[in-house]
Coordinates of C-alpha atoms in Angstrom, one line a residue:
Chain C
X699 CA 48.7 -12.7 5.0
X700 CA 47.5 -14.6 8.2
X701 CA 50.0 -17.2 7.9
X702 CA 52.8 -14.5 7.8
X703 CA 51.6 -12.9 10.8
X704 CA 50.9 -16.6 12.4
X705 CA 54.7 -16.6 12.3
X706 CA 55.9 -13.1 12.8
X707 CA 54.6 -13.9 16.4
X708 CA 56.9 -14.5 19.1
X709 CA 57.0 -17.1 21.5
X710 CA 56.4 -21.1 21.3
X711 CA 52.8 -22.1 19.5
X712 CA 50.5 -21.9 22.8
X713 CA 52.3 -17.9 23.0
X714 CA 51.3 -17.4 19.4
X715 CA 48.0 -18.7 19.7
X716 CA 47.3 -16.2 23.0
X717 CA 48.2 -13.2 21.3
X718 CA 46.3 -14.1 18.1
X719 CA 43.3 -14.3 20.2
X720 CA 44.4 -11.2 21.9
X721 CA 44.3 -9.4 18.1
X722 CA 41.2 -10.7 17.6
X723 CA 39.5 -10.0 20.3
X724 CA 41.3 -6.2 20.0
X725 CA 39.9 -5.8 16.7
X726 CA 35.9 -6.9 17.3
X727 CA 35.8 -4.3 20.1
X728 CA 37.3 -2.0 17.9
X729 CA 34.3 -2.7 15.6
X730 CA 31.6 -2.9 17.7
X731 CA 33.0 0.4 20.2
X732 CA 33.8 2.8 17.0
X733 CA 33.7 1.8 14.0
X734 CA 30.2 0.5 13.7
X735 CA 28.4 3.5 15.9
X736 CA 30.2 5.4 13.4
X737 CA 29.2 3.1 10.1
X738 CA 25.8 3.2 11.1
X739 CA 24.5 7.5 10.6
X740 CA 24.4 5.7 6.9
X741 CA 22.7 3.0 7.3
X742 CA 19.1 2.9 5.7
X743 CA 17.6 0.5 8.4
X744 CA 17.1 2.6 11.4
X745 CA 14.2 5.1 11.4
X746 CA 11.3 4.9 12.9
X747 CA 9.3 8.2 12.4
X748 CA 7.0 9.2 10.3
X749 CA 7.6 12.4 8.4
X750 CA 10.5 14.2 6.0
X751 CA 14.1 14.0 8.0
X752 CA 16.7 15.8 6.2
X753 CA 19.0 12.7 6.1
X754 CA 16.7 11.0 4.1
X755 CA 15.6 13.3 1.5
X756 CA 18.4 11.9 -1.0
X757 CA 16.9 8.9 -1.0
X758 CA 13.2 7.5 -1.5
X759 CA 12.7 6.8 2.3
X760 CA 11.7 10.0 3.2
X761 CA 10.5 8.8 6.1
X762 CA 12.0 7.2 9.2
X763 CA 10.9 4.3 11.3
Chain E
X100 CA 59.5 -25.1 -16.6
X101 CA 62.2 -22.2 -15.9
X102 CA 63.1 -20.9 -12.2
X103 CA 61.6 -17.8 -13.2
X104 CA 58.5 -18.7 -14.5
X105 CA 58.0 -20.7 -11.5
X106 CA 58.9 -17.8 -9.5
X107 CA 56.2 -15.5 -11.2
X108 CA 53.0 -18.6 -10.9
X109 CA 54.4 -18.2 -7.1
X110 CA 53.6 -14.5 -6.8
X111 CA 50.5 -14.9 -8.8
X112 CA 48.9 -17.7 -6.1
X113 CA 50.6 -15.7 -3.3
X114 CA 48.5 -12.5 -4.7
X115 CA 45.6 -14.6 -4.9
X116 CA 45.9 -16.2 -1.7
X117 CA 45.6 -12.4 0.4
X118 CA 43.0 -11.7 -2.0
X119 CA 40.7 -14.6 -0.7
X120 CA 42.4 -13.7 2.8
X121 CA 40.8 -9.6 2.1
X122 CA 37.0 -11.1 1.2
X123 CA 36.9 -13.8 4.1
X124 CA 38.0 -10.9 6.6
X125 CA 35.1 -8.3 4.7
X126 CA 33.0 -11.2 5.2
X127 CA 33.5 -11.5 8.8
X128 CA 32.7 -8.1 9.5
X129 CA 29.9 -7.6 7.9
X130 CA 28.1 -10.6 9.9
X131 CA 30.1 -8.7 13.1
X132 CA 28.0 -5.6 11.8
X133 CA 24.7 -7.7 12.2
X134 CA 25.7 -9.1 15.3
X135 CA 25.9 -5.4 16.5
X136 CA 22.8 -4.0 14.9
X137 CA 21.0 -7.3 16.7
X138 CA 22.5 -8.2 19.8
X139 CA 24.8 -5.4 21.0
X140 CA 23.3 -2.0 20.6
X141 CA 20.3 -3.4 22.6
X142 CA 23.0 -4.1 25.3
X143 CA 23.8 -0.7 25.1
X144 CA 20.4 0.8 25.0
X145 CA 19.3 -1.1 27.7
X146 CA 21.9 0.0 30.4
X147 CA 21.5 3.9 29.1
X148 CA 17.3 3.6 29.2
X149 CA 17.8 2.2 32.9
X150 CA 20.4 4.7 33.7
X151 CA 18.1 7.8 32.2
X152 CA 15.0 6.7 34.0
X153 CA 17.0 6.8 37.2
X154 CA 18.5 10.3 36.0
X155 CA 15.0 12.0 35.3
X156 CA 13.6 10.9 38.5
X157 CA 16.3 12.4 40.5
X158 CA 15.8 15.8 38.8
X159 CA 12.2 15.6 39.9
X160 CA 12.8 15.3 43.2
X161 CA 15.8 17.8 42.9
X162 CA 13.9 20.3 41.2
X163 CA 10.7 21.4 42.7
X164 CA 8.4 23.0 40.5
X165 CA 10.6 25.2 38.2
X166 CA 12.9 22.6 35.8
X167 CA 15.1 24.0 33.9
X168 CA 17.2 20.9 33.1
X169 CA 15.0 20.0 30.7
X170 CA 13.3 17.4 32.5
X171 CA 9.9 19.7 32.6
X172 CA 8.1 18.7 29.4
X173 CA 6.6 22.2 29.3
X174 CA 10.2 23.3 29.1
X175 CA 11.6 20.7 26.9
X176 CA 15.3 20.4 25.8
X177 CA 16.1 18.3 22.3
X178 CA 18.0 15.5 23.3
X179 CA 16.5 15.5 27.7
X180 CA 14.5 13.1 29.4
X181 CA 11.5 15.1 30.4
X182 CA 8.8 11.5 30.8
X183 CA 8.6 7.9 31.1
X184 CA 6.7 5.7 29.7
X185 CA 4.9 2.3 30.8
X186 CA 2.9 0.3 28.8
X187 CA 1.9 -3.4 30.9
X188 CA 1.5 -5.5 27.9
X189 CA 5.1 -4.8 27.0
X190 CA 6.4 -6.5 30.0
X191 CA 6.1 -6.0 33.7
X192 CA 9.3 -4.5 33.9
X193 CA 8.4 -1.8 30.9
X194 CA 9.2 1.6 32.0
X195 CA 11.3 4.0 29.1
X196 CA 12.6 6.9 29.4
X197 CA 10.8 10.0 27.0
X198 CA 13.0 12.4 25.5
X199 CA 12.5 15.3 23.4
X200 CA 13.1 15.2 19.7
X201 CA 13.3 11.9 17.0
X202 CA 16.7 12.3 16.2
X203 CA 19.1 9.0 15.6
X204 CA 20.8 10.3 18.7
X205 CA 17.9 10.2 20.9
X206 CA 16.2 6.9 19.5
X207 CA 19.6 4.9 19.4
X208 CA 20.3 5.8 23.1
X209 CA 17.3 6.7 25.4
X210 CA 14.9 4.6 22.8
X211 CA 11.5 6.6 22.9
X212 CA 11.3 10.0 21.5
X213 CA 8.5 12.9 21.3
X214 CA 8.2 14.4 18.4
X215 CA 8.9 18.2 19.1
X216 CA 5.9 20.1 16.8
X217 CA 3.4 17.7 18.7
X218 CA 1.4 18.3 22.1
X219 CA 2.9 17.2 25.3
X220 CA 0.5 15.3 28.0
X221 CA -2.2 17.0 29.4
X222 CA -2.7 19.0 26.1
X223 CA -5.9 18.6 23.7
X224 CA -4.1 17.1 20.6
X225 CA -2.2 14.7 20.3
X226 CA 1.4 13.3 21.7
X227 CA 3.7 11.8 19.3
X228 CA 6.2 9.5 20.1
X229 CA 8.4 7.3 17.9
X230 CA 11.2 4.2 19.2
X231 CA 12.6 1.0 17.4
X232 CA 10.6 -1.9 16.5
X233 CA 14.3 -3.3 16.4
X234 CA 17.4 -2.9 17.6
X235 CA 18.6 -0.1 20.1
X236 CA 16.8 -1.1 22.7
X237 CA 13.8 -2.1 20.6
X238 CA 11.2 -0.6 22.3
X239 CA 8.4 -1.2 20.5
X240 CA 9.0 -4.5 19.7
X241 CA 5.8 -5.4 20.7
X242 CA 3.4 -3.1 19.5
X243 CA 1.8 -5.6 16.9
X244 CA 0.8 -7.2 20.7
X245 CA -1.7 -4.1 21.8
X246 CA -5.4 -4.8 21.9
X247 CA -8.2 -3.5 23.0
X248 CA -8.7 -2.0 26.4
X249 CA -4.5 -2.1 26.9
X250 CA -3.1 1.0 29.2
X251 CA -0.2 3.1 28.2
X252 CA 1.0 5.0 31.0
X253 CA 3.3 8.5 30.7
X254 CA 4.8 9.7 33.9
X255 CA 5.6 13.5 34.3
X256 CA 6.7 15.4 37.2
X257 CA 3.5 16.5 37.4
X258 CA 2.1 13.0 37.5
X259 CA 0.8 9.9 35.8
X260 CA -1.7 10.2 32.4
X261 CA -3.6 7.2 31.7
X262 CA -4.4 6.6 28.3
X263 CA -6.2 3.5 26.5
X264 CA -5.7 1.7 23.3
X265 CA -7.9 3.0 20.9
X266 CA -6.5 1.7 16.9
X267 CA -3.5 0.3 15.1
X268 CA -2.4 1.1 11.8
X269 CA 0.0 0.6 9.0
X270 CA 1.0 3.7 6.9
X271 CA 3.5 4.6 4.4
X272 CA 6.9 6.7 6.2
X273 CA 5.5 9.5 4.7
X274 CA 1.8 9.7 6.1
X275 CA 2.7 12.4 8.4
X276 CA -0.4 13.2 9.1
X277 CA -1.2 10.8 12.0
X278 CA 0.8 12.5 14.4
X279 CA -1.4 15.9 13.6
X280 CA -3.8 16.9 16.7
X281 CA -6.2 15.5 15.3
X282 CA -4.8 12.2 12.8
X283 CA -5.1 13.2 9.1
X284 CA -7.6 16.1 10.1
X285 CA -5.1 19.1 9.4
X286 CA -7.6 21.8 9.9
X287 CA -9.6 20.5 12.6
X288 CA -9.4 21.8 16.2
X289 CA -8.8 19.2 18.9
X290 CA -11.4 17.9 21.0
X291 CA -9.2 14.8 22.6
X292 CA -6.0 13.9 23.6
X293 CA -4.2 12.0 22.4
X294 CA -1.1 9.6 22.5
X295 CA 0.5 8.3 19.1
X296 CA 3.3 5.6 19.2
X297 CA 5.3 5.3 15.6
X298 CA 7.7 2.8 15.3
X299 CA 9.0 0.2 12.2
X300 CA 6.9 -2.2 10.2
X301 CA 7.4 -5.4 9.2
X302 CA 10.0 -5.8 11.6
X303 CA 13.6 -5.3 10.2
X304 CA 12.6 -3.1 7.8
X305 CA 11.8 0.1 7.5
X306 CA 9.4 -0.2 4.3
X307 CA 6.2 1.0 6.7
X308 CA 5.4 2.4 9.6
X309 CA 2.8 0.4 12.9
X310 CA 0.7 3.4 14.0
X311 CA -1.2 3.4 17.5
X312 CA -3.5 5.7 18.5
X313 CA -4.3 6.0 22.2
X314 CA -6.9 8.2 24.0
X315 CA -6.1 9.8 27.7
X316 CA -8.6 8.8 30.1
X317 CA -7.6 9.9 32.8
X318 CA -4.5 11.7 35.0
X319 CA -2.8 11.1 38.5
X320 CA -1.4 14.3 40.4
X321 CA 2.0 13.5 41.7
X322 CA 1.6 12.7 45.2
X323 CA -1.6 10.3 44.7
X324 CA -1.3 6.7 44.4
X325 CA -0.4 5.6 40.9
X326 CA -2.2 3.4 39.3
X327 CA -2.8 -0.3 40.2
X328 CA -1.7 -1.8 37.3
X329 CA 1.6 -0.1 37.5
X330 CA 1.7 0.3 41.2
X331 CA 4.7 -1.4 41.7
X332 CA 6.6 -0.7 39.1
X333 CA 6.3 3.1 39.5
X334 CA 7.4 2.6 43.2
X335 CA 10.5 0.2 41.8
X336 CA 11.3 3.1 39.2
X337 CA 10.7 6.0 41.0
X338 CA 11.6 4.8 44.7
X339 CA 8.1 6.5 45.5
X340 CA 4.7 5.7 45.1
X341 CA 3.5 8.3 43.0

């Protein structure tokens, strides 16, 4: 899967190497921008209240942090 | 061995191969995921606290008397910065915006948040106010650090409440009852005021909750010196010296 993309690149090795670090770093601001804001509403870990939050009530942590 | 045998093994290690290539990648995300729930969303928090704080302090002095951008706790808004709040043994630096309500929005961006059935400052009763014992700002990442005789400061645009330590406590999430006017007391009538912070315990989980109780003793109009324990932070906040 990498390797193919490796060599769908264009350019000589130093070019491919650029861009793949390009892609990456694309990707992990991708994750941390949007993706993981968005992943977290279902996280368990974040509450801090005490108290019944409607979020919550479907599991046993009733309460938040 | 035939060509076409070979030819199907080839497929089978090729499948295989992406397979391993899928989990790795999972893998690396999830760890990415920690590294945002750490590192990153404190980042964050920390440039939108400082940025509020600024905000809220502007309305005051925009506003006169009659706020109706929310940033009057007697005329709170869910989601507005109506307070901040300054506690010395949580840094010299420690001044965080209040806003009204608990939700995930509000504690994931401003940090501290008042819970909305609970008295504001001033009020016999008691003022209830949860954050994050870790990440988003974290802060009350400290709060195992209060003692005895520590100060916890909210700043209104009506001035400065004073309030000193008074207990800590571990609860179960669902003791609800220590944020009542009076903590645990449902039927009794308020005598005191009040200031309860709620945040996580043990740290990176949210199996309990660190309960401390403060007791206002004592308030500074706007317009008179703040203070001396938080002189000059006010004045860096604030630009003034009340």
């Amino acid at each position: 899967m990498y390797a193919a993309l490796f060599r769908a690149l264009p350019g000589p090795l130093w070019l491919r190497i650029i861009q793949l670090l390009l892609l990456i770093a694309f990707a992990v601001l991708l994750l941390m921008n949007y993706v993981f804001p968005w992943a977290n509403q279902y996280s368990p870990w974040t509450d801090s209240t005490v108290g019944l939050r409607l979020i919550h009530v479907l599991s046993d942590r009733s309460i938040l942090p | 061995m035939g060509h076409r045998t070979r030819r199907r093994h080839g497929v089978i290690v090729g499948a295989i191969g992406v397979l391993g290539e899928v989990l790795l990648t999972l893998g690396v995300i999830l760890l990415l995921f920690v590294v945002w729930q750490l590192w990153w969303t404190n980042l964050e928090a920390d440039a939108a606290q400082d940025s509020a704080v600024h905000s809220v302090t502007q309305a005051w002095d925009a506003d006169g008397k009659k706020a109706t951008d929310g940033s009057d706790p007697t005329h709170p808004i869910e989601g507005k910065v109506w307070g901040i709040l300054y506690i010395p043994r949580f840094g010299s630096a420690y001044a965080k915006p209040i806003a009204e309500g608990t939700s995930l929005d509000v504690l994931d961006t401003i940090g501290v948040g008042h819970y909305p059935d609970t008295q504001l400052p001033g009020e016999k009763g008691n003022v209830a106010l949860a954050g994050h014992r870790q990440t988003h700002g974290q802060v009350f990442w400290d709060m195992d650090k209060l003692q005895d005789g520590d100060k916890a400061y909210i700043q209104t645009k009506d001035g400065i409440y004073t309030y000193t330590f008074r207990s800590r406590s571990i609860v179960a999430p669902t003791q609800s009852g220590v944020v009542l006017p009076v903590p645990d007391n449902p039927t009794a009538t308020p005598t005191q005021k009040l200031l309860t912070l709620t945040t996580c315990h043990p740290p990176f989980t949210t199996r309990m909750r660190m309960i401390v109780h403060f007791e206002q003793t004592s308030f500074t109009p706007s317009g008179d010196a703040a203070p001396a324990a938080i002189a000059d932070l006010v004045r860096k906040t604030t630009g003034k010296d009340s």
